[in-house]
Amino acid sequence: MRLIDILCDRHRNHIVDTQTWPTDWLHGPICADCALATAMPLLPHLDLREQLAIHEAGHAVAHLTIGTNIHYATVKPDDIPGAAGGVIFDVPEQGYDPVALLAGGAAVGRWAATAHPITEADIVDVVFGARSDFQGAYSEHLSARDVAAILHRADGLTAERWPEVQRVAEGLLANERLSGAEILALAETARDEHTAAWHHIPQQRPATAGQRRSVNESRADQADEY
């Protein structure tokens, strides 16, 4: 049994259709029909520790991208009281782009989809795993439409920076805690390696005038045979 099997039809359909947290769960308890969902494991077919590392790496790389000063990221048990992991950063006086809030869940969704074709059950698990992030976004007085648009941006950012997310996640799995400087170094290394690999892909050169003439002559000869 998966979490999706417990949810009521209304909330299950909302999560699957929008891939966001239901707004009516923000200021009140989860409905009675869905109450058991909080005790269900998320993405049980995938490694829980790696899932957490990917989630925090998604946040961290998004913060790097928008220029937030990061103190550290952690997946170390009890490193942050009451949390399995997290990214500690300075909040600018003018606020910060909430895309970083939703990049953790976006990263987990992309990671889950690399293991096998993602299912509706997986989508529900990903959203539940990021529920505190969605709650944080809504606490910024964003509308459901705003949150959906920000999630779309987070998906794009995560896809663009995926090698960096993977490298930071690997660092978190190996060390449990990374400083802001270590996160930056890992991300830069991954970006440089990805760029170098792309430049080594053989590029098809345009045909020379002689080659084009030879091809045209061959086509003319074939046409004469019919």
Coordinates of C-alpha atoms in Angstrom, one line a residue:
M1 CA 0.0 0.0 0.0
R2 CA 1.2 3.5 -0.9
L3 CA 0.2 6.9 0.5
I4 CA -1.9 7.6 -2.6
D5 CA -4.2 4.6 -1.6
I6 CA -5.1 6.3 1.7
L7 CA -5.9 9.9 0.6
C8 CA -9.4 10.9 -0.1
D9 CA -10.4 11.5 -3.8
R10 CA -10.4 15.2 -3.5
H11 CA -6.9 15.7 -2.1
R12 CA -5.4 12.9 -4.1
N13 CA -6.7 14.4 -7.4
H14 CA -5.5 17.9 -6.3
I15 CA -1.9 16.7 -5.6
V16 CA -1.7 14.6 -8.7
D17 CA -3.1 17.3 -11.0
T18 CA -1.2 20.3 -9.6
Q19 CA 1.8 18.6 -7.9
T20 CA 1.3 21.1 -5.0
W21 CA 0.2 20.9 -1.4
P22 CA -3.6 21.5 -0.8
T23 CA -4.2 25.0 0.6
D24 CA -6.9 23.8 2.9
W25 CA -4.3 21.8 4.8
L26 CA -2.3 24.9 5.7
H27 CA -4.2 26.2 8.7
G28 CA -6.1 23.2 9.9
P29 CA -5.6 19.4 10.3
I30 CA -5.4 17.0 7.4
C31 CA -9.0 15.7 6.8
A32 CA -10.0 12.6 8.7
D33 CA -9.9 10.5 5.6
C34 CA -6.3 11.4 4.9
A35 CA -5.1 11.4 8.6
L36 CA -3.2 8.1 8.3
A37 CA -1.1 9.5 5.4
T38 CA 1.4 11.2 7.8
A39 CA 2.6 7.8 9.0
M40 CA 3.3 6.4 5.5
P41 CA 6.8 6.0 4.2
L42 CA 7.6 8.1 1.1
L43 CA 9.1 6.6 -2.1
P44 CA 9.6 3.3 -0.2
H45 CA 11.2 1.7 -3.3
L46 CA 14.1 4.2 -3.2
D47 CA 16.8 4.9 -0.7
L48 CA 15.6 7.2 2.0
R49 CA 19.0 8.7 2.9
E50 CA 19.7 9.5 -0.7
Q51 CA 16.3 11.0 -1.1
L52 CA 17.0 13.4 1.8
A53 CA 20.5 14.3 0.3
I54 CA 18.9 15.1 -3.1
H55 CA 16.3 17.2 -1.4
E56 CA 18.7 19.3 0.5
A57 CA 21.1 19.5 -2.5
G58 CA 18.2 20.9 -4.6
H59 CA 17.7 23.7 -2.0
A60 CA 21.4 24.4 -1.8
V61 CA 22.1 24.7 -5.5
A62 CA 19.0 26.9 -5.9
H63 CA 20.3 29.2 -3.2
L64 CA 23.7 29.3 -5.0
T65 CA 21.9 30.2 -8.2
I66 CA 19.9 33.1 -6.7
G67 CA 22.9 34.4 -4.8
T68 CA 21.9 33.5 -1.2
N69 CA 24.7 33.2 1.3
I70 CA 24.7 29.6 2.6
H71 CA 26.1 28.7 6.0
Y72 CA 25.8 25.0 5.7
A73 CA 23.6 22.1 4.5
T74 CA 23.1 19.0 6.5
V75 CA 21.6 15.5 6.5
K76 CA 23.1 14.7 9.9
P77 CA 20.6 13.4 12.4
D78 CA 19.7 16.0 15.0
D79 CA 22.0 18.6 13.5
I80 CA 18.9 20.8 13.2
P81 CA 16.5 20.1 16.1
G82 CA 13.2 18.6 14.8
A83 CA 14.4 18.2 11.2
A84 CA 15.9 15.4 9.3
G85 CA 18.1 17.9 7.3
G86 CA 18.2 21.4 6.1
V87 CA 20.0 24.3 4.6
I88 CA 21.0 27.2 6.8
F89 CA 21.3 30.6 5.0
D90 CA 21.1 34.3 5.4
V91 CA 17.8 35.8 4.5
P92 CA 18.4 39.1 2.6
E93 CA 16.6 42.2 3.9
Q94 CA 14.7 42.5 0.7
G95 CA 13.6 38.8 1.0
Y96 CA 14.7 36.1 -1.4
D97 CA 13.3 34.2 -4.4
P98 CA 11.0 31.4 -3.1
V99 CA 12.2 29.2 -6.0
A100 CA 14.8 27.9 -3.5
L101 CA 12.0 26.8 -1.2
L102 CA 10.5 24.5 -3.8
A103 CA 13.7 23.3 -5.4
G104 CA 14.1 20.5 -2.9
G105 CA 10.9 18.8 -3.9
A106 CA 11.7 19.5 -7.6
A107 CA 15.0 17.7 -7.2
V108 CA 13.5 14.7 -5.5
G109 CA 10.9 14.4 -8.3
R110 CA 13.6 14.5 -11.0
W111 CA 15.7 12.0 -9.1
A112 CA 12.7 9.6 -8.7
A113 CA 12.0 9.8 -12.4
T114 CA 15.6 8.7 -13.2
A115 CA 15.0 5.4 -11.4
H116 CA 11.9 4.5 -13.4
P117 CA 8.9 6.2 -15.1
I118 CA 7.3 8.3 -12.3
T119 CA 3.8 7.2 -11.2
E120 CA 1.0 9.1 -9.6
A121 CA 1.9 7.4 -6.3
D122 CA 5.4 8.8 -6.7
I123 CA 4.1 12.3 -7.3
V124 CA 2.0 12.1 -4.1
D125 CA 5.1 11.0 -2.1
V126 CA 7.2 13.8 -3.6
V127 CA 4.7 16.4 -2.7
F128 CA 4.3 15.1 0.9
G129 CA 8.0 15.0 1.3
A130 CA 8.1 18.7 0.4
R131 CA 5.0 19.7 2.4
S132 CA 6.9 22.0 4.8
D133 CA 8.4 23.8 1.8
F134 CA 5.0 24.4 0.3
Q135 CA 3.8 25.6 3.7
G136 CA 6.7 28.0 3.7
A137 CA 5.8 29.3 0.3
Y138 CA 2.2 29.8 1.2
S139 CA 3.2 31.7 4.4
E140 CA 4.8 34.3 2.1
H141 CA 1.2 35.2 1.1
L142 CA 1.6 33.5 -2.3
S143 CA -1.5 32.3 -4.1
A144 CA -1.9 28.7 -5.3
R145 CA -1.3 30.0 -8.9
D146 CA 1.9 31.7 -7.8
V147 CA 3.2 28.6 -6.1
A148 CA 2.5 26.5 -9.1
A149 CA 4.4 29.0 -11.3
I150 CA 7.3 29.0 -8.8
L151 CA 7.4 25.2 -8.8
H152 CA 7.6 25.2 -12.6
R153 CA 10.6 27.5 -12.3
A154 CA 12.1 25.2 -9.7
D155 CA 11.7 22.3 -12.1
G156 CA 13.6 24.2 -14.8
L157 CA 16.4 25.3 -12.5
T158 CA 16.9 21.8 -11.2
A159 CA 17.0 20.4 -14.7
E160 CA 19.6 23.0 -15.8
R161 CA 21.7 22.5 -12.7
W162 CA 21.2 18.7 -12.3
P163 CA 24.9 17.7 -12.4
E164 CA 25.5 20.2 -9.5
V165 CA 22.6 18.9 -7.5
Q166 CA 23.9 15.3 -7.9
R167 CA 27.5 16.3 -6.9
V168 CA 26.3 18.2 -3.8
A169 CA 24.1 15.3 -2.8
E170 CA 27.0 12.9 -3.1
G171 CA 29.0 15.3 -0.8
L172 CA 26.2 15.3 1.7
L173 CA 26.0 11.5 1.7
A174 CA 29.7 11.2 2.2
N175 CA 30.1 13.9 4.9
E176 CA 26.6 14.5 6.2
R177 CA 27.3 18.3 6.5
L178 CA 28.8 20.7 4.0
S179 CA 29.8 24.3 4.5
G180 CA 28.7 27.0 2.1
A181 CA 32.2 27.1 0.7
E182 CA 32.2 23.3 0.2
I183 CA 28.9 23.4 -1.5
L184 CA 30.1 26.1 -3.9
A185 CA 33.3 24.2 -4.7
L186 CA 31.4 21.0 -5.5
A187 CA 28.9 22.8 -7.6
E188 CA 31.6 24.6 -9.6
T189 CA 33.5 21.3 -10.1
A190 CA 30.4 19.6 -11.4
R191 CA 29.6 22.5 -13.7
D192 CA 33.1 22.6 -15.1
E193 CA 33.1 18.9 -15.7
H194 CA 29.7 19.0 -17.4
T195 CA 30.9 21.8 -19.7
A196 CA 34.1 20.0 -20.6
A197 CA 32.2 16.8 -21.4
W198 CA 29.8 18.8 -23.6
H199 CA 32.7 20.3 -25.5
H200 CA 34.2 16.9 -26.2
I201 CA 31.0 15.7 -27.9
P202 CA 32.0 15.3 -31.6
Q203 CA 30.4 18.1 -33.6
Q204 CA 29.3 17.3 -37.2
R205 CA 31.1 19.6 -39.6
P206 CA 29.2 21.2 -42.5
A207 CA 29.8 19.5 -45.9
T208 CA 32.4 21.2 -48.1
A209 CA 31.5 22.5 -51.6
G210 CA 33.2 19.4 -53.1
Q211 CA 31.3 17.0 -50.9
R212 CA 28.0 18.7 -51.7
R213 CA 28.8 18.5 -55.4
S214 CA 29.6 14.8 -55.2
V215 CA 26.3 14.1 -53.4
N216 CA 24.3 16.0 -56.0
E217 CA 26.0 14.2 -58.8
S218 CA 25.3 10.9 -57.2
R219 CA 21.7 11.8 -56.8
A220 CA 21.5 12.8 -60.5
D221 CA 23.0 9.5 -61.6
Q222 CA 20.5 7.6 -59.5
A223 CA 17.6 9.6 -61.0
D224 CA 18.8 8.8 -64.5
E225 CA 18.5 5.0 -63.7
Y226 CA 14.7 5.3 -63.2

